[in-house]
mmCIF file of C-alpha atoms and ligand atoms in Angstrom:
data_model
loop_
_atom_site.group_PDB
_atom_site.id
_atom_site.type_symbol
_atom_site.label_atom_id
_atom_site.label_comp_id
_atom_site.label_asym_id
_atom_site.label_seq_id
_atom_site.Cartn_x
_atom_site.Cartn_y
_atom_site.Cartn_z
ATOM 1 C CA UNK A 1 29.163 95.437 234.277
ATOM 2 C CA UNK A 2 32.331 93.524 234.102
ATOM 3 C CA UNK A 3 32.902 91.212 231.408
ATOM 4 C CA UNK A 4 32.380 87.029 231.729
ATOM 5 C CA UNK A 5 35.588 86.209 230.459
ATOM 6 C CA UNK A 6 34.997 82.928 230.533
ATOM 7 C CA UNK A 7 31.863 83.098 228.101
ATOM 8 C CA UNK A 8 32.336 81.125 225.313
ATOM 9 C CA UNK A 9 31.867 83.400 222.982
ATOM 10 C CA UNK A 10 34.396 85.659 224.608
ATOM 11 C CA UNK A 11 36.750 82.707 224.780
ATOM 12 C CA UNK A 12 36.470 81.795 221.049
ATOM 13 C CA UNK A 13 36.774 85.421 219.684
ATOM 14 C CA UNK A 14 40.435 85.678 221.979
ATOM 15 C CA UNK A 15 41.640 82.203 220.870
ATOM 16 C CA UNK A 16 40.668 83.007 216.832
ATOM 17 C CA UNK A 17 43.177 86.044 217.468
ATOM 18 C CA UNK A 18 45.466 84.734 219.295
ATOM 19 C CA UNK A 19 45.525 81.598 216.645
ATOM 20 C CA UNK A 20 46.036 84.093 213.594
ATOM 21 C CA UNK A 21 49.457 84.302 212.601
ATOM 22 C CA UNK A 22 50.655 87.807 212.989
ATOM 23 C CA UNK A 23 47.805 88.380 215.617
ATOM 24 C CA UNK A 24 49.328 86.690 218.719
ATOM 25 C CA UNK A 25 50.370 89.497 220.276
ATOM 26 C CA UNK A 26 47.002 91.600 220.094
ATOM 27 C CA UNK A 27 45.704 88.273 221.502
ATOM 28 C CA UNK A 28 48.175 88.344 224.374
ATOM 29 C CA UNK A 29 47.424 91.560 225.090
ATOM 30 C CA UNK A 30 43.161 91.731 224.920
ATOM 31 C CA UNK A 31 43.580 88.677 227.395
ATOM 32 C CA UNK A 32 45.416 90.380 229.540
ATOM 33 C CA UNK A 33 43.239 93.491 229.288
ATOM 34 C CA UNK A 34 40.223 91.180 230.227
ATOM 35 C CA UNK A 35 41.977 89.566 233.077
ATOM 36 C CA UNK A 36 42.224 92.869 234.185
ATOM 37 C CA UNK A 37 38.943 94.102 234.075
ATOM 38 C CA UNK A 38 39.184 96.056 231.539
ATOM 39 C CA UNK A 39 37.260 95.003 228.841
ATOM 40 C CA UNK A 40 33.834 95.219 229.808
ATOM 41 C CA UNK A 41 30.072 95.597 228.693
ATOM 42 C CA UNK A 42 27.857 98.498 228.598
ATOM 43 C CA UNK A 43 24.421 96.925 228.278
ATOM 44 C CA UNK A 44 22.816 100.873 227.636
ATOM 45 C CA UNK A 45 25.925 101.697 224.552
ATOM 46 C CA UNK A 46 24.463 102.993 221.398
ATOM 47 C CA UNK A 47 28.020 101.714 219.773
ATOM 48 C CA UNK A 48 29.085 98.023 219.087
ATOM 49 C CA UNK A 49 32.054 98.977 220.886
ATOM 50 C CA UNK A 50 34.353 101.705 222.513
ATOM 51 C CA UNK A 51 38.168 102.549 223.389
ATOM 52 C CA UNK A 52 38.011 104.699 226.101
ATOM 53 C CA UNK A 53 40.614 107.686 227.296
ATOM 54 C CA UNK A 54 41.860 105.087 230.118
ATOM 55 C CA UNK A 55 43.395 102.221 228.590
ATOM 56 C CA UNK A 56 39.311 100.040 228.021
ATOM 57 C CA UNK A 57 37.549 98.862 225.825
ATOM 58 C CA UNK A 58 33.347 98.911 226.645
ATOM 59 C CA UNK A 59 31.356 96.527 224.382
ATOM 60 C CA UNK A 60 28.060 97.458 223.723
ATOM 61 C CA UNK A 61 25.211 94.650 223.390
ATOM 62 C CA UNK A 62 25.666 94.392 219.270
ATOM 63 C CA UNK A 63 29.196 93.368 219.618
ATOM 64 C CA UNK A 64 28.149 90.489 221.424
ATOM 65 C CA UNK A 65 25.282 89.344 219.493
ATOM 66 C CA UNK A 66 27.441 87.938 216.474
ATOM 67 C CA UNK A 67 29.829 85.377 215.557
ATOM 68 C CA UNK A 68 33.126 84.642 217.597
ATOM 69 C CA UNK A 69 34.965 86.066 214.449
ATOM 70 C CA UNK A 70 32.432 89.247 214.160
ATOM 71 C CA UNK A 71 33.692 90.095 218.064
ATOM 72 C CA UNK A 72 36.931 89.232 217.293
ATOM 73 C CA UNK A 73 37.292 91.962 214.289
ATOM 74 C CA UNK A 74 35.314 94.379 217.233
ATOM 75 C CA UNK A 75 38.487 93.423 219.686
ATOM 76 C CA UNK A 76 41.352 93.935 217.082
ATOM 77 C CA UNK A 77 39.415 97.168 215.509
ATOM 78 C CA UNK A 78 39.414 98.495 219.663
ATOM 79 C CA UNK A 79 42.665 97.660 220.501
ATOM 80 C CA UNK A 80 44.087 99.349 217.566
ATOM 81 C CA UNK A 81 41.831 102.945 218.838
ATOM 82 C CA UNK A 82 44.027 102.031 222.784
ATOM 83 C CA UNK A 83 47.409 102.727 220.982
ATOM 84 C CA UNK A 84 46.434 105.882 218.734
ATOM 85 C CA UNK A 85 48.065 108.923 219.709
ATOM 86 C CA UNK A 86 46.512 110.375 223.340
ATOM 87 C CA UNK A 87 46.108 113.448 221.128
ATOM 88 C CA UNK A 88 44.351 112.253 218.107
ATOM 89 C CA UNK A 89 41.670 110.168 220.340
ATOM 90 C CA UNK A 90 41.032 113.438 222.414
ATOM 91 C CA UNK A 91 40.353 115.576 219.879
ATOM 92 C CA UNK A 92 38.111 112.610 218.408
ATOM 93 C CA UNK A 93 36.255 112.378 221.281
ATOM 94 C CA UNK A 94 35.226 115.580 221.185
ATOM 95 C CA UNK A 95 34.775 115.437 217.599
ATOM 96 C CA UNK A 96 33.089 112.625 217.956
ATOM 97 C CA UNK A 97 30.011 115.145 219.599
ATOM 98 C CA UNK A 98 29.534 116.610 215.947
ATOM 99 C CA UNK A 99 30.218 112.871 214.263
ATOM 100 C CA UNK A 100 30.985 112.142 210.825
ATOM 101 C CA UNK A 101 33.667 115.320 211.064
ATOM 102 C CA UNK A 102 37.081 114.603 209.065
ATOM 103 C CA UNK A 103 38.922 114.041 212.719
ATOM 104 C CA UNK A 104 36.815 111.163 213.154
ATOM 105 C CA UNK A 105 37.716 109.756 210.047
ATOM 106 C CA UNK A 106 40.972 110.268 210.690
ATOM 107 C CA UNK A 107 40.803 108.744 213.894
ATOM 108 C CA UNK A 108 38.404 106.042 212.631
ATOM 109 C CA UNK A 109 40.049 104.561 209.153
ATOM 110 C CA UNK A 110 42.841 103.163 210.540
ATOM 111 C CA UNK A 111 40.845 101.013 213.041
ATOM 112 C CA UNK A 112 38.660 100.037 210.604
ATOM 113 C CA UNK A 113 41.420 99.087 208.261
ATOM 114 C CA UNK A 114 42.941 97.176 210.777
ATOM 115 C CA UNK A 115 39.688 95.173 211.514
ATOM 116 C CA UNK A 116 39.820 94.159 207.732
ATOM 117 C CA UNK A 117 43.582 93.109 207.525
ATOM 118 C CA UNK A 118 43.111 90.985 210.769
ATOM 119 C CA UNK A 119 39.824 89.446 208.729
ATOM 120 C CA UNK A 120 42.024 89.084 205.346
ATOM 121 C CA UNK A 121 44.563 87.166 207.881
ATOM 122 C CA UNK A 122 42.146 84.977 209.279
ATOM 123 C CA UNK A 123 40.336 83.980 205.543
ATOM 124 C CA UNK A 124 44.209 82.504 204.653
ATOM 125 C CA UNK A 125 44.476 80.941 208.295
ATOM 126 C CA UNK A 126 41.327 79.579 209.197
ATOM 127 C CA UNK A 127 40.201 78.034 205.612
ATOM 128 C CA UNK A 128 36.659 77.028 207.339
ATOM 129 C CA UNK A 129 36.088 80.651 208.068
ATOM 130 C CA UNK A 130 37.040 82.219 204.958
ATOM 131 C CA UNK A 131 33.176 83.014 203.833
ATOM 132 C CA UNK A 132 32.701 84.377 207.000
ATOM 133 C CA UNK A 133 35.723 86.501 207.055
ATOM 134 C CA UNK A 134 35.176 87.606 203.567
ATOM 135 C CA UNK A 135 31.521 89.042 204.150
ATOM 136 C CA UNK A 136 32.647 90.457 207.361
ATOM 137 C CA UNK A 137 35.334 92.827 205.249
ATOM 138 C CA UNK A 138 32.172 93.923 203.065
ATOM 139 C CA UNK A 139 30.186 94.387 206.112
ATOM 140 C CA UNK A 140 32.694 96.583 207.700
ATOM 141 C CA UNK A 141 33.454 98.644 204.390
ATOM 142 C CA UNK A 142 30.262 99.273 204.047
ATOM 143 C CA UNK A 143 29.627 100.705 207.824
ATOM 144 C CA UNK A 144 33.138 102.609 206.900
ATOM 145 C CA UNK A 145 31.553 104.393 204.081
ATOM 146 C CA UNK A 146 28.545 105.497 204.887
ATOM 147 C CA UNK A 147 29.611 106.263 207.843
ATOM 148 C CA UNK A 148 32.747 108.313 206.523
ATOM 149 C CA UNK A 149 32.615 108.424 203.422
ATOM 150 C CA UNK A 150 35.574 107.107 202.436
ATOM 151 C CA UNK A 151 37.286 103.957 200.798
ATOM 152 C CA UNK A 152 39.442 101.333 202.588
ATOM 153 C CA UNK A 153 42.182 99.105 201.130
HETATM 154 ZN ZN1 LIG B 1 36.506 102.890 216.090
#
């Protein structure tokens, strides 16, 4: 299913990045993703959200039950997994068949970590959202470690 770009939520999550200084480029570049197609929705994914092989992102249903900022960390968090090394998110994706292997970690922290900088951005930016943006971060560290088992910054 392709994706309704011009949901609101959808609309709100690309204008909160694209508003967050430092993030206007990532916003640039999800919009054109979208306009291309290729950002769409898997209503049957297990995962909030994927970066596939070809250059996509697929957002499952979970990703688009929250807030405008909780799909907006999903977006930044994806995009960051569409420029890791070809070779990194190929040996993930098979790793990813065993899950919870070191290679996924590896794969996985620095998406995650990204997710929570863009969040730590958007607490100074957006004042109204800082709460939000704040028990995001915990949200996500805690998915990171017991998922990974491991510590972000
Ligand atoms: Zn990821």
């Amino acid at each position: 299913m392709s994706l309704d770009s011009d949901g609101p939520l959808f609309q709100e999550a690309l204008r909160l990045i694209s508003d967050t200084p430092g993030y206007e480029a990532i916003g640039a570049e999800l919009i054109q993703l979208a306009a291309r197609g290729r950002i769409r929705i898997d209503a049957a994914l297990p995962d909030r959200a994927q970066a596939g092989l070809l250059g996509t992102i697929t957002l499952g249903p979970e990703a688009l039950e929250g807030s405008p900022l909780s799909l907006a960390q999903t977006l930044v968090h994806e995009q960051y997994h569409l420029h890791q090394n070809p070779f990194l998110k190929t040996v993930s994706f098979w790793g990813g068949i065993f899950s919870r292997t070191p290679v996924m970690k590896r794969y996985e922290q620095p998406a995650y970590q990204a997710a929570i900088d863009f969040l730590e951005a958007v607490g100074k930016a957006h004042l109204p959202l800082a709460r939000e943006a704040q028990s995001e971060q915990d949200a996500i560290r805690q998915v990171f470690s017991s998922g990974y088992g491991g510590r972000l910054d």
